[in-house]
CSV table of C-alpha atoms in Angstrom, one decimal:
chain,number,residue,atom,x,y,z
A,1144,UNK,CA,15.9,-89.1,17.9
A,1145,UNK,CA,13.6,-88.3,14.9
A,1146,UNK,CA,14.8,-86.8,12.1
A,1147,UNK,CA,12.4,-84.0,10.2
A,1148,UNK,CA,12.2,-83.6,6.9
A,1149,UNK,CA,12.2,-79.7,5.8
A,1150,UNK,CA,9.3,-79.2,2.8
A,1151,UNK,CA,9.7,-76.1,1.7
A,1152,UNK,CA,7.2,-73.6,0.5
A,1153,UNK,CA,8.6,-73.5,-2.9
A,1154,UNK,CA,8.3,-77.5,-3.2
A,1155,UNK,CA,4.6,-77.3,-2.1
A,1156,UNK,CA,3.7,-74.5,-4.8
A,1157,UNK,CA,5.8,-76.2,-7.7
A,1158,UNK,CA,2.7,-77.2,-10.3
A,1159,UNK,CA,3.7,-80.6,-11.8
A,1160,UNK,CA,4.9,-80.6,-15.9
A,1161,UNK,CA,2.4,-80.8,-18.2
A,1162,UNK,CA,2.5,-83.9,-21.1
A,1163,UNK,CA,1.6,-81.9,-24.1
A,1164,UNK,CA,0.0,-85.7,-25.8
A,1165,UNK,CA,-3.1,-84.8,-27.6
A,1166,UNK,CA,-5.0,-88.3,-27.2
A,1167,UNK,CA,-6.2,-89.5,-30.1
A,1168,UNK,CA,-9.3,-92.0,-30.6
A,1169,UNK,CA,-9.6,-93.6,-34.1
A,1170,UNK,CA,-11.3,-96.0,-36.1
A,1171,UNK,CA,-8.4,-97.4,-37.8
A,1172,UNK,CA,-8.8,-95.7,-40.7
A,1173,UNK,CA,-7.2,-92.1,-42.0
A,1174,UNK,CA,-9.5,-89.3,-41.7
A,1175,UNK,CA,-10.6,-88.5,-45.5
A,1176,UNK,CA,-12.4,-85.0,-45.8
A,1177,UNK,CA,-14.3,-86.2,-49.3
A,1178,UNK,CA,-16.0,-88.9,-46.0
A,1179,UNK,CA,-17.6,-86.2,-44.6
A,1180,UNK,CA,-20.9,-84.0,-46.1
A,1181,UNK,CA,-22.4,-80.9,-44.5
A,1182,UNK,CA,-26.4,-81.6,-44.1
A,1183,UNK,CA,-29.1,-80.1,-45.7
A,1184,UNK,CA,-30.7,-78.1,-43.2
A,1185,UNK,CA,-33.7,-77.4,-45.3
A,1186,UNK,CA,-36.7,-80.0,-46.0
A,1187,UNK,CA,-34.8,-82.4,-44.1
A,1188,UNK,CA,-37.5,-83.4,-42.3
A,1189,UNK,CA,-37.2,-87.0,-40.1
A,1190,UNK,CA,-38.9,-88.9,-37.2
A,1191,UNK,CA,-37.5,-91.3,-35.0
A,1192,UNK,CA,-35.0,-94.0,-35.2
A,1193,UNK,CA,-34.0,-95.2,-38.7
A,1194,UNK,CA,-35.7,-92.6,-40.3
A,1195,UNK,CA,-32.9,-91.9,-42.2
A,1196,UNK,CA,-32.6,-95.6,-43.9
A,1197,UNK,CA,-35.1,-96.1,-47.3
A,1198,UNK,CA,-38.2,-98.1,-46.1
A,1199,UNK,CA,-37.5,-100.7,-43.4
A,1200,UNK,CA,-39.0,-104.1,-44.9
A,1201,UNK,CA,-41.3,-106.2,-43.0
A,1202,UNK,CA,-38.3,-108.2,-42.3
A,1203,UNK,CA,-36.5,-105.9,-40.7
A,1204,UNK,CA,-39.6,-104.1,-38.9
A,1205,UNK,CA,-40.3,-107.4,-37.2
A,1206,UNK,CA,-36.6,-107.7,-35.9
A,1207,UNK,CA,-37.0,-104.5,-34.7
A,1208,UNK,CA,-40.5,-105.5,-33.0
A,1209,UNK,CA,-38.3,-108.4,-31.4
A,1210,UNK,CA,-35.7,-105.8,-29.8
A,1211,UNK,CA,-38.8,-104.5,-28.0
A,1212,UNK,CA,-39.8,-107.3,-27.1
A,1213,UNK,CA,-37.0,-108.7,-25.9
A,1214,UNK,CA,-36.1,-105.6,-23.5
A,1215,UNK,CA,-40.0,-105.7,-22.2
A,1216,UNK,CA,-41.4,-103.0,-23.7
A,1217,UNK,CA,-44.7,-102.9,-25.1
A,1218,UNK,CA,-45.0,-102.4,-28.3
A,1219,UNK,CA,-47.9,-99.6,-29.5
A,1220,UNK,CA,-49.4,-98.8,-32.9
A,1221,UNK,CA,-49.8,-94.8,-33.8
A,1222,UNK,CA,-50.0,-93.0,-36.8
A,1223,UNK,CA,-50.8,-89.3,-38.0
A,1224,UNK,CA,-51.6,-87.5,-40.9
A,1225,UNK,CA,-48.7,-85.7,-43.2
A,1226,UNK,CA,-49.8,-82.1,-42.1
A,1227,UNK,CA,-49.4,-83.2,-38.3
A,1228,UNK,CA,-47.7,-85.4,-37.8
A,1229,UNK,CA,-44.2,-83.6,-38.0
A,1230,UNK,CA,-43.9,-80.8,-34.6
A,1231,UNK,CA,-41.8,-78.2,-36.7
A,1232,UNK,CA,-43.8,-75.4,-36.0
A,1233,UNK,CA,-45.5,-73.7,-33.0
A,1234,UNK,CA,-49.2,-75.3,-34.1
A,1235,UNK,CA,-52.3,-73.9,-33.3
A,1236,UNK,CA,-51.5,-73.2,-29.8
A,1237,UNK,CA,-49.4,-70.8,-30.8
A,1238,UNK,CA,-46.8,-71.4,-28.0
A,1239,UNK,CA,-43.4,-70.9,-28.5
A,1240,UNK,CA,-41.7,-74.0,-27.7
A,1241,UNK,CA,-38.3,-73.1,-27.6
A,1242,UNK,CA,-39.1,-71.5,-24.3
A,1243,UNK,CA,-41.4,-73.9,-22.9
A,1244,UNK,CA,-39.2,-76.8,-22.1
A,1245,UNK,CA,-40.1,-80.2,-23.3
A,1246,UNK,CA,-43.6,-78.6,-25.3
A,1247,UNK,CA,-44.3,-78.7,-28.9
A,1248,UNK,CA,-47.7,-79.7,-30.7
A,1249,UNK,CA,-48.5,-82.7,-32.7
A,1250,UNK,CA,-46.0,-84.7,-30.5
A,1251,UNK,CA,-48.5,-87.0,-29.5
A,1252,UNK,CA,-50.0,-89.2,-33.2
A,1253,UNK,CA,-53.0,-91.0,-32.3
A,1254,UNK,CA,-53.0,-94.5,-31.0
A,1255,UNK,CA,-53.9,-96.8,-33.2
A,1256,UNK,CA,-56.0,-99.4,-30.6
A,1257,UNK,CA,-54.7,-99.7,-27.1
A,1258,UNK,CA,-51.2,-100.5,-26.5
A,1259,UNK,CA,-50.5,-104.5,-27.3
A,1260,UNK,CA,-49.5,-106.1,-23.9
A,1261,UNK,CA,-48.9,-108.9,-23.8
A,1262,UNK,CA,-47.4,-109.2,-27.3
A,1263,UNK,CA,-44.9,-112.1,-27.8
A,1264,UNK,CA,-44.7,-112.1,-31.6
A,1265,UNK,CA,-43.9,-109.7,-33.8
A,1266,UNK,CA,-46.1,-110.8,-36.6
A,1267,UNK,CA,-48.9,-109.9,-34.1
A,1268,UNK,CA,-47.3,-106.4,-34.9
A,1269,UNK,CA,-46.7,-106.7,-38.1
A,1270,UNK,CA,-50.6,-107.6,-38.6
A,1271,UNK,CA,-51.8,-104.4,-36.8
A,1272,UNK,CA,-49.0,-102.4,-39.6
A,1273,UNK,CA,-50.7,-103.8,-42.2
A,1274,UNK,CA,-54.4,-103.1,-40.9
A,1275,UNK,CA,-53.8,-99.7,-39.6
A,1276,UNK,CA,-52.3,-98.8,-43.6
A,1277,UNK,CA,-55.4,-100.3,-45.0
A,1278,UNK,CA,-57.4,-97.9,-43.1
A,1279,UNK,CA,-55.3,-95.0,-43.3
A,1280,UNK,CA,-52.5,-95.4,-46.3
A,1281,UNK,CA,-52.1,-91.4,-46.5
A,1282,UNK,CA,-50.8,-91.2,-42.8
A,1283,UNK,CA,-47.6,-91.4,-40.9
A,1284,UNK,CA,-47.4,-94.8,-39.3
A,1285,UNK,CA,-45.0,-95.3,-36.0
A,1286,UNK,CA,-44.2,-98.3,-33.7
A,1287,UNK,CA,-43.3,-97.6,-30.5
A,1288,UNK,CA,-42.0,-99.2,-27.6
A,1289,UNK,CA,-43.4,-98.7,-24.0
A,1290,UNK,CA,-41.7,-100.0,-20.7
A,1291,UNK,CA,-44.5,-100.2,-18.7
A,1292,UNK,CA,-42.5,-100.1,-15.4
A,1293,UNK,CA,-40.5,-97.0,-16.0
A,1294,UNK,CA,-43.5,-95.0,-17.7
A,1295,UNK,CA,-41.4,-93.9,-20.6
A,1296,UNK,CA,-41.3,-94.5,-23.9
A,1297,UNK,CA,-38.0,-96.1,-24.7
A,1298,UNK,CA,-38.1,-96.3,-28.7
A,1299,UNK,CA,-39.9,-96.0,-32.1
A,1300,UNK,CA,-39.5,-96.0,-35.4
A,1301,UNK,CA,-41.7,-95.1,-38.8
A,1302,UNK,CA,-42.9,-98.1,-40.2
A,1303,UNK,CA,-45.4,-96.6,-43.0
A,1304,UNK,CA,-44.2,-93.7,-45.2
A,1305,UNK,CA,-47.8,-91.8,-47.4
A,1306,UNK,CA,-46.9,-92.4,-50.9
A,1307,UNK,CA,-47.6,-88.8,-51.4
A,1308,UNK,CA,-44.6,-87.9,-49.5
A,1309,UNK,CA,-41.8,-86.0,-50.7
A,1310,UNK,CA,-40.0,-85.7,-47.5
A,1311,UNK,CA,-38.0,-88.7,-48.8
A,1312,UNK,CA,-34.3,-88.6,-49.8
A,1313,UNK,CA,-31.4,-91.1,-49.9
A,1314,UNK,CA,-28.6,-89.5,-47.5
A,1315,UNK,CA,-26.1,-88.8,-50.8
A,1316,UNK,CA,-29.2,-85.9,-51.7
A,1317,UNK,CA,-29.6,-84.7,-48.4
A,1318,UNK,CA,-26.2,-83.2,-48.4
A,1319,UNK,CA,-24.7,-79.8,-49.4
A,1320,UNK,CA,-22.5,-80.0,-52.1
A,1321,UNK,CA,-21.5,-82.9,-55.0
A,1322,UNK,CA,-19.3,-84.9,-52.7
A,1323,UNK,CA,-20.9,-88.3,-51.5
A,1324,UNK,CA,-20.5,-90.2,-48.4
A,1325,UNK,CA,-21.0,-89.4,-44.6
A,1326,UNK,CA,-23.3,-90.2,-42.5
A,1327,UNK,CA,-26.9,-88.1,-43.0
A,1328,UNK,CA,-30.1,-86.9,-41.3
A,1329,UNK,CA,-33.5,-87.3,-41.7
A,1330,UNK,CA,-36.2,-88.2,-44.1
A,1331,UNK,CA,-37.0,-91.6,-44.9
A,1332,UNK,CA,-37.9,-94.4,-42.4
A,1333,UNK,CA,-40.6,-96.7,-42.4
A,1334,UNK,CA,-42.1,-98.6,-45.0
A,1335,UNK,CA,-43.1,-102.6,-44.9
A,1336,UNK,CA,-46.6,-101.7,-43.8
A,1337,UNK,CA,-48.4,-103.0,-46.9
């Protein structure tokens, strides 16, 4: 004969303990308040990737021409002038973007030639910098990187800052307060263009 086990209602409705461990993840070193800053949220204006960095060299720019390269992606010259080229405001549309998802003007710059497929080296890149800042130093100049397959663009970063612009600051000035250190947001980027 079989022999039943009883369960009984109290057994089913018994919630299981609770480990009161807080999990903890760590860089290995002690958190250190004086580390940390509290951003500047006025005229810290920035663009895309790096922008935070001084001036990227020409070096660097071409390693980071390389990266888009080596994942595929096309790279593509654009650059704007200082009074468009950052979407802060609503622009002469006039729409509100924080309702209109995904809209704000003066997010597109304009292309500086077509987009360089085809491009295996990035002092192709670095000559179209130069020769886009020799025909427009006072502008915004941006390399961005296409994947032609998806439809998206995947990256960019300012590689031409206008020497008239102020919107420059190292990260220790962009914070509130006379500590130093922590990380930062915004301003700088680009450079190496010429």
């Amino acid at each position: 004969f079989r022999t039943r086990k009883s369960v009984t209602m109290a057994a089913l409705s018994a919630v299981a303990p609770v480990l009161n461990k807080t999990l903890v993840v760590s860089t290995g070193k002690v958190a250190n308040t004086n580390s940390m800053m509290v951003w500047q949220p006025h005229g810290n204006k920035f663009f895309e990737t790096f922008s935070f960095l001084p001036p990227l060299s020409d070096q660097e720019i071409a390693r980071q021409v390389q990266y888009l390269l080596n994942n595929g992606w096309t790279p593509c010259i654009e650059f704007e002038s200082a009074d468009k080229a950052y979407a802060d405001g609503h622009g002469w549309s006039n729409l509100d973007s924080s309702i209109n998802a995904c809209y704000y003007d003066n997010r597109y710059w304009v292309m500086w030639k077509l987009p360089m497929y085809g491009c295996t080296n990035p002092e192709e890149v670095l000559q179209e910098i130069r020769a886009c800042t020799s025909s427009f130093p006072e502008c915004f100049i941006r390399v961005a990187g296409f994947d032609n397959i998806k439809q998206v663009q995947c990256s960019s970063f300012l590689a031409h800052r206008p020497s008239n612009d102020r919107s420059f600051a190292p990260v220790n000035g962009r914070q509130v307060g006379t500590g130093g250190g922590g990380g930062g947001g915004g301003g700088g980027g680009g450079g190496g263009g010429g």
